[in-house]
mmCIF file of C-alpha atoms and ligand atoms in Angstrom:
data_model
loop_
_atom_site.group_PDB
_atom_site.id
_atom_site.type_symbol
_atom_site.label_atom_id
_atom_site.label_comp_id
_atom_site.label_asym_id
_atom_site.label_seq_id
_atom_site.Cartn_x
_atom_site.Cartn_y
_atom_site.Cartn_z
ATOM 1 C CA MET A 29 91.907 111.635 102.955
ATOM 2 C CA ALA A 30 92.742 111.355 106.630
ATOM 3 C CA ASN A 31 96.190 110.333 107.837
ATOM 4 C CA TYR A 32 97.598 107.428 105.915
ATOM 5 C CA ASP A 33 101.160 106.133 105.719
ATOM 6 C CA THR A 34 100.660 103.285 103.263
ATOM 7 C CA VAL A 35 99.175 103.271 99.780
ATOM 8 C CA ILE A 36 98.058 100.164 97.899
ATOM 9 C CA LEU A 37 97.257 100.557 94.231
ATOM 10 C CA ASP A 38 95.272 98.492 91.782
ATOM 11 C CA ILE A 39 96.651 98.448 88.219
ATOM 12 C CA GLU A 40 93.963 97.973 85.562
ATOM 13 C CA GLY A 41 91.520 100.906 85.555
ATOM 14 C CA THR A 42 93.569 102.717 88.215
ATOM 15 C CA ILE A 43 97.174 103.376 87.129
ATOM 16 C CA THR A 44 96.766 101.776 83.684
ATOM 17 C CA PRO A 45 93.937 102.058 81.137
ATOM 18 C CA ILE A 46 91.799 98.923 80.912
ATOM 19 C CA THR A 47 92.277 99.147 77.143
ATOM 20 C CA PHE A 48 96.028 98.459 77.525
ATOM 21 C CA VAL A 49 95.264 95.003 78.866
ATOM 22 C CA LYS A 50 92.402 94.218 76.488
ATOM 23 C CA GLU A 51 93.785 95.799 73.325
ATOM 24 C CA THR A 52 97.547 95.384 73.741
ATOM 25 C CA LEU A 53 98.589 92.707 76.260
ATOM 26 C CA PHE A 54 96.008 90.029 75.416
ATOM 27 C CA PRO A 55 96.286 90.398 71.617
ATOM 28 C CA TYR A 56 100.090 90.257 71.963
ATOM 29 C CA VAL A 57 99.649 86.682 73.214
ATOM 30 C CA THR A 58 96.886 85.528 70.870
ATOM 31 C CA SER A 59 98.304 86.972 67.655
ATOM 32 C CA GLY A 60 101.961 86.176 68.394
ATOM 33 C CA LEU A 61 101.579 82.711 69.897
ATOM 34 C CA SER A 62 102.274 80.601 66.831
ATOM 35 C CA THR A 63 105.518 82.372 65.847
ATOM 36 C CA PHE A 64 106.534 82.530 69.504
ATOM 37 C CA LEU A 65 106.224 78.747 69.836
ATOM 38 C CA ASP A 66 108.319 78.243 66.688
ATOM 39 C CA ARG A 67 110.977 80.647 67.947
ATOM 40 C CA ALA A 68 111.204 79.299 71.500
ATOM 41 C CA TRP A 69 110.721 75.629 70.595
ATOM 42 C CA GLY A 70 113.251 73.391 72.338
ATOM 43 C CA SER A 71 114.024 75.852 75.129
ATOM 44 C CA LYS A 72 113.851 74.565 78.681
ATOM 45 C CA GLU A 73 111.621 77.439 79.809
ATOM 46 C CA LEU A 74 109.070 76.723 77.078
ATOM 47 C CA LYS A 75 109.096 73.027 78.021
ATOM 48 C CA ASN A 76 108.354 73.970 81.641
ATOM 49 C CA GLN A 77 105.544 76.317 80.634
ATOM 50 C CA ILE A 78 103.978 73.697 78.370
ATOM 51 C CA GLU A 79 104.192 71.149 81.171
ATOM 52 C CA LEU A 80 102.128 73.475 83.401
ATOM 53 C CA LEU A 81 99.537 73.887 80.633
ATOM 54 C CA ARG A 82 99.561 70.101 80.082
ATOM 55 C CA GLU A 83 98.827 69.368 83.757
ATOM 56 C CA GLN A 84 96.011 71.927 83.771
ATOM 57 C CA ALA A 85 94.588 70.570 80.500
ATOM 58 C CA LYS A 86 94.509 67.085 81.954
ATOM 59 C CA LYS A 87 92.565 68.352 84.979
ATOM 60 C CA ASP A 88 90.160 70.192 82.675
ATOM 61 C CA VAL A 89 89.577 67.140 80.487
ATOM 62 C CA ASP A 90 89.071 64.988 83.586
ATOM 63 C CA ALA A 91 86.518 67.546 84.822
ATOM 64 C CA HIS A 92 84.739 67.263 81.434
ATOM 65 C CA SER A 93 85.371 70.903 80.611
ATOM 66 C CA ASN A 94 83.811 71.399 77.164
ATOM 67 C CA GLN A 95 86.659 72.944 75.223
ATOM 68 C CA ALA A 96 89.583 71.327 77.001
ATOM 69 C CA VAL A 97 92.027 69.320 74.889
ATOM 70 C CA ILE A 98 94.856 67.064 75.986
ATOM 71 C CA ILE A 99 98.353 68.350 75.185
ATOM 72 C CA PRO A 100 100.253 65.239 74.071
ATOM 73 C CA ASN A 101 103.719 64.352 75.386
ATOM 74 C CA GLU A 102 106.795 64.698 73.186
ATOM 75 C CA SER A 103 107.197 60.924 73.099
ATOM 76 C CA GLU A 104 103.769 60.437 71.542
ATOM 77 C CA ALA A 105 103.305 63.389 69.177
ATOM 78 C CA SER A 106 105.082 65.630 66.676
ATOM 79 C CA ALA A 107 106.122 69.192 67.477
ATOM 80 C CA ALA A 108 103.338 70.443 65.189
ATOM 81 C CA GLU A 109 100.710 68.436 67.094
ATOM 82 C CA ILE A 110 101.930 69.699 70.462
ATOM 83 C CA LYS A 111 102.030 73.311 69.244
ATOM 84 C CA SER A 112 98.544 73.025 67.827
ATOM 85 C CA ALA A 113 97.187 71.688 71.146
ATOM 86 C CA VAL A 114 98.958 74.465 73.055
ATOM 87 C CA ILE A 115 97.425 77.092 70.754
ATOM 88 C CA GLU A 116 93.966 75.576 71.177
ATOM 89 C CA THR A 117 94.372 75.404 74.966
ATOM 90 C CA ILE A 118 95.487 79.020 75.301
ATOM 91 C CA SER A 119 92.913 80.265 72.827
ATOM 92 C CA TRP A 120 89.835 78.896 74.606
ATOM 93 C CA GLN A 121 91.103 79.857 78.059
ATOM 94 C CA MET A 122 91.778 83.428 76.972
ATOM 95 C CA LYS A 123 88.374 83.728 75.300
ATOM 96 C CA ALA A 124 86.880 82.606 78.615
ATOM 97 C CA ASP A 125 89.100 85.176 80.410
ATOM 98 C CA ARG A 126 90.222 82.402 82.701
ATOM 99 C CA LYS A 127 92.312 83.411 85.750
ATOM 100 C CA ILE A 128 94.215 80.178 86.080
ATOM 101 C CA GLY A 129 97.836 79.767 87.167
ATOM 102 C CA ALA A 130 99.180 77.902 84.122
ATOM 103 C CA LEU A 131 97.641 80.398 81.693
ATOM 104 C CA LYS A 132 98.809 83.441 83.653
ATOM 105 C CA SER A 133 102.276 81.975 83.849
ATOM 106 C CA PHE A 134 102.410 81.414 80.085
ATOM 107 C CA GLN A 135 101.119 84.931 79.344
ATOM 108 C CA GLY A 136 103.764 86.382 81.655
ATOM 109 C CA TYR A 137 106.432 84.323 79.884
ATOM 110 C CA MET A 138 105.456 85.782 76.506
ATOM 111 C CA TRP A 139 105.019 89.318 77.836
ATOM 112 C CA LYS A 140 108.517 89.185 79.350
ATOM 113 C CA GLU A 141 110.023 88.807 75.896
ATOM 114 C CA GLY A 142 107.789 91.604 74.564
ATOM 115 C CA TYR A 143 108.726 94.025 77.341
ATOM 116 C CA GLU A 144 112.416 93.176 77.187
ATOM 117 C CA SER A 145 112.529 93.680 73.415
ATOM 118 C CA GLY A 146 110.778 97.048 73.744
ATOM 119 C CA GLU A 147 107.733 95.889 71.780
ATOM 120 C CA LEU A 148 105.557 96.236 74.899
ATOM 121 C CA ARG A 149 105.548 99.134 77.326
ATOM 122 C CA GLY A 150 103.221 99.285 80.331
ATOM 123 C CA GLU A 151 100.880 102.219 79.867
ATOM 124 C CA VAL A 152 100.738 104.368 83.000
ATOM 125 C CA TYR A 153 98.599 107.511 83.347
ATOM 126 C CA ASP A 154 100.443 110.873 83.416
ATOM 127 C CA ASP A 155 99.189 111.802 86.907
ATOM 128 C CA VAL A 156 100.541 108.619 88.556
ATOM 129 C CA VAL A 157 104.289 109.336 88.819
ATOM 130 C CA PRO A 158 103.812 112.827 90.402
ATOM 131 C CA ALA A 159 101.631 111.142 93.057
ATOM 132 C CA LEU A 160 104.224 108.396 93.610
ATOM 133 C CA ASP A 161 106.892 111.106 94.035
ATOM 134 C CA LYS A 162 104.772 112.935 96.568
ATOM 135 C CA TRP A 163 104.017 109.790 98.566
ATOM 136 C CA LYS A 164 107.711 108.842 98.525
ATOM 137 C CA ALA A 165 108.678 112.341 99.695
ATOM 138 C CA ASP A 166 106.145 111.979 102.537
ATOM 139 C CA ASP A 167 107.725 108.624 103.515
ATOM 140 C CA LYS A 168 104.638 106.630 102.644
ATOM 141 C CA LYS A 169 105.045 102.999 101.612
ATOM 142 C CA ILE A 170 103.539 102.075 98.248
ATOM 143 C CA TYR A 171 102.380 98.614 97.147
ATOM 144 C CA ILE A 172 100.546 97.036 94.227
ATOM 145 C CA TYR A 173 97.608 94.642 94.565
ATOM 146 C CA SER A 174 96.343 93.352 91.232
ATOM 147 C CA SER A 175 94.767 90.159 89.938
ATOM 148 C CA GLY A 176 97.524 89.994 87.303
ATOM 149 C CA SER A 177 100.393 87.799 88.542
ATOM 150 C CA VAL A 178 103.217 89.439 90.496
ATOM 151 C CA PRO A 179 105.747 88.787 87.671
ATOM 152 C CA ALA A 180 103.341 90.431 85.179
ATOM 153 C CA GLN A 181 102.867 93.419 87.542
ATOM 154 C CA LYS A 182 106.633 93.872 87.807
ATOM 155 C CA LEU A 183 107.030 93.805 84.024
ATOM 156 C CA LEU A 184 104.274 96.398 83.548
ATOM 157 C CA VAL A 185 105.718 98.893 86.034
ATOM 158 C CA GLY A 186 109.332 97.974 85.269
ATOM 159 C CA TYR A 187 108.984 98.602 81.530
ATOM 160 C CA SER A 188 106.411 101.390 81.624
ATOM 161 C CA THR A 189 105.745 104.350 79.369
ATOM 162 C CA LYS A 190 107.074 106.414 82.299
ATOM 163 C CA GLY A 191 110.269 104.381 82.661
ATOM 164 C CA ASP A 192 111.217 101.836 85.321
ATOM 165 C CA LEU A 193 108.910 102.537 88.283
ATOM 166 C CA MET A 194 109.904 99.516 90.382
ATOM 167 C CA SER A 195 111.889 101.556 92.909
ATOM 168 C CA TYR A 196 108.667 103.212 94.083
ATOM 169 C CA PHE A 197 107.093 99.969 95.256
ATOM 170 C CA SER A 198 107.828 98.169 98.510
ATOM 171 C CA GLY A 199 105.962 95.041 97.438
ATOM 172 C CA TYR A 200 103.508 93.371 95.094
ATOM 173 C CA PHE A 201 100.445 91.230 95.798
ATOM 174 C CA ASP A 202 98.286 89.107 93.535
ATOM 175 C CA THR A 203 95.462 86.643 94.150
ATOM 176 C CA GLY A 204 97.951 84.512 96.082
ATOM 177 C CA VAL A 205 96.690 86.467 99.137
ATOM 178 C CA GLY A 206 93.076 85.851 98.081
ATOM 179 C CA LEU A 207 90.493 87.321 95.732
ATOM 180 C CA LYS A 208 90.328 91.093 95.451
ATOM 181 C CA THR A 209 86.651 91.119 96.365
ATOM 182 C CA GLU A 210 87.170 89.410 99.738
ATOM 183 C CA SER A 211 88.022 91.388 102.860
ATOM 184 C CA THR A 212 90.243 88.590 104.212
ATOM 185 C CA SER A 213 92.658 89.309 101.325
ATOM 186 C CA TYR A 214 93.146 92.867 102.598
ATOM 187 C CA LYS A 215 93.685 91.551 106.121
ATOM 188 C CA ASN A 216 96.285 89.118 104.745
ATOM 189 C CA ILE A 217 98.137 91.952 103.033
ATOM 190 C CA ALA A 218 97.993 94.098 106.184
ATOM 191 C CA ARG A 219 99.490 91.218 108.175
ATOM 192 C CA GLN A 220 102.269 90.716 105.613
ATOM 193 C CA ILE A 221 103.262 94.389 105.686
ATOM 194 C CA GLY A 222 103.131 94.605 109.480
ATOM 195 C CA LYS A 223 99.943 96.682 109.663
ATOM 196 C CA GLU A 224 97.533 94.069 110.952
ATOM 197 C CA ASN A 225 96.287 96.348 113.736
ATOM 198 C CA ASP A 226 96.674 99.546 111.784
ATOM 199 C CA THR A 227 94.567 99.094 108.655
ATOM 200 C CA GLU A 228 92.988 102.534 109.081
ATOM 201 C CA HIS A 229 96.281 104.070 107.958
ATOM 202 C CA ILE A 230 96.266 102.158 104.674
ATOM 203 C CA LEU A 231 94.776 103.804 101.587
ATOM 204 C CA PHE A 232 93.586 101.529 98.775
ATOM 205 C CA VAL A 233 92.815 102.903 95.315
ATOM 206 C CA THR A 234 90.859 100.852 92.770
ATOM 207 C CA ASP A 235 88.190 101.169 90.091
ATOM 208 C CA ASN A 236 86.163 98.166 91.272
ATOM 209 C CA ILE A 237 83.334 98.824 93.746
ATOM 210 C CA ASN A 238 83.382 95.274 95.129
ATOM 211 C CA GLU A 239 87.082 95.666 95.909
ATOM 212 C CA ILE A 240 86.242 98.989 97.601
ATOM 213 C CA PHE A 241 83.640 97.230 99.787
ATOM 214 C CA ALA A 242 86.107 94.456 100.703
ATOM 215 C CA ALA A 243 88.970 96.826 101.573
ATOM 216 C CA ALA A 244 86.674 99.156 103.552
ATOM 217 C CA LYS A 245 85.363 96.148 105.477
ATOM 218 C CA ALA A 246 88.970 95.311 106.408
ATOM 219 C CA GLY A 247 89.299 98.824 107.846
ATOM 220 C CA TYR A 248 91.192 100.458 104.977
ATOM 221 C CA GLN A 249 90.605 103.970 103.697
ATOM 222 C CA VAL A 250 89.454 103.740 100.094
ATOM 223 C CA VAL A 251 89.317 105.898 96.977
ATOM 224 C CA ILE A 252 87.576 105.014 93.724
ATOM 225 C CA SER A 253 89.515 105.574 90.512
ATOM 226 C CA ASP A 254 87.223 106.685 87.696
ATOM 227 C CA ARG A 255 89.203 106.493 84.445
ATOM 228 C CA PRO A 256 88.091 106.715 80.810
ATOM 229 C CA GLY A 257 86.884 103.302 79.654
ATOM 230 C CA ASN A 258 86.150 101.992 83.174
ATOM 231 C CA ALA A 259 82.831 100.341 83.929
ATOM 232 C CA PRO A 260 80.216 102.976 84.873
ATOM 233 C CA LEU A 261 79.928 103.590 88.624
ATOM 234 C CA GLY A 262 76.630 102.691 90.279
ATOM 235 C CA PRO A 263 74.753 104.625 92.986
ATOM 236 C CA GLU A 264 76.573 102.674 95.750
ATOM 237 C CA SER A 265 79.824 104.452 94.811
ATOM 238 C CA LYS A 266 78.411 107.789 96.019
ATOM 239 C CA ASN A 267 79.424 106.987 99.613
ATOM 240 C CA TYR A 268 83.116 107.065 98.655
ATOM 241 C CA LYS A 269 85.616 109.556 97.359
ATOM 242 C CA ILE A 270 85.908 109.299 93.571
ATOM 243 C CA VAL A 271 88.909 110.648 91.646
ATOM 244 C CA THR A 272 89.531 110.963 87.916
ATOM 245 C CA SER A 273 93.226 111.787 88.476
ATOM 246 C CA PHE A 274 95.707 110.975 91.263
ATOM 247 C CA ASP A 275 96.260 114.674 92.045
ATOM 248 C CA GLN A 276 92.752 114.659 93.539
ATOM 249 C CA ILE A 277 93.629 112.054 96.197
HETATM 250 MG MG1 MG B 327 91.149 97.463 88.424
#
C-alpha cells in the first residue's frame, strides 16, 4: 500500500473470525439469559437495561411489529412475568439479527460479565498483533470501526485471546457515525480524527465489499480481508488488494 499513517480496522471477518460472534458471543446471551436474569435480578443496572428494552418494545408494539411483546412494569406484574417478557423480546430480536440500541446494550451488559469472569475471550487472529506492533513502531494511529457497539468492541479487544490490546487503539467507532456501507460515515470518522482533508493517508481493512466501496468513495485506501468462514468474494473485489493475513498488507 502507498503511504498511510492511519489504520482503521473492522472486527468481524477481519481481526476476529465471524464464527466467534455467531457461535460464541450470541449463544452466550441466548443460552445464559434466564440464569443471568435470576442472578442479576434487583440490581440497578439490570433495571436500567430492562427499561431500555421496555421502551423499545413499546415502540415495536405501537408499530405493529409481529413478534413484539410488551414488557410489563414492576407495579403490574410478577418478576417471573417480567423475566419471561424480557426473554421473549431478546429472543425474537436476536433471531432477526436486529441492530437496535436497546438490544446491543443488553448484549454488551451480559458480555461484560462473561469477559470479566474469564468465560469469554475475544478471539483475535495470530497475525494481527505483529501487524499492530509494526504499525505502532512506525507511529501509525490505529482505530476500530465495527457495527458492534463501542463498549462491546472494547471488551473484545480488552479481554482477547492475545491479552489486553486496548493500548494499541487510539479510538473506536460504531454505527453512531453512520452505517458502514455509507461513505459519509468514513468522512465523519476522518473529521473526528482530524484527517478530513487527508483521507488518502487512511487505510481501512474489512471483509465487506460494500464497506470497501464506501471507504474508497470517501478517499481511503482499502484492503479486503479474506478469512476462513467469510462470505465468498465476488468479481467486483478483483479491483482491490485482498489479504488472507495481516502480514500481506
Ligand atoms: Mg466485518
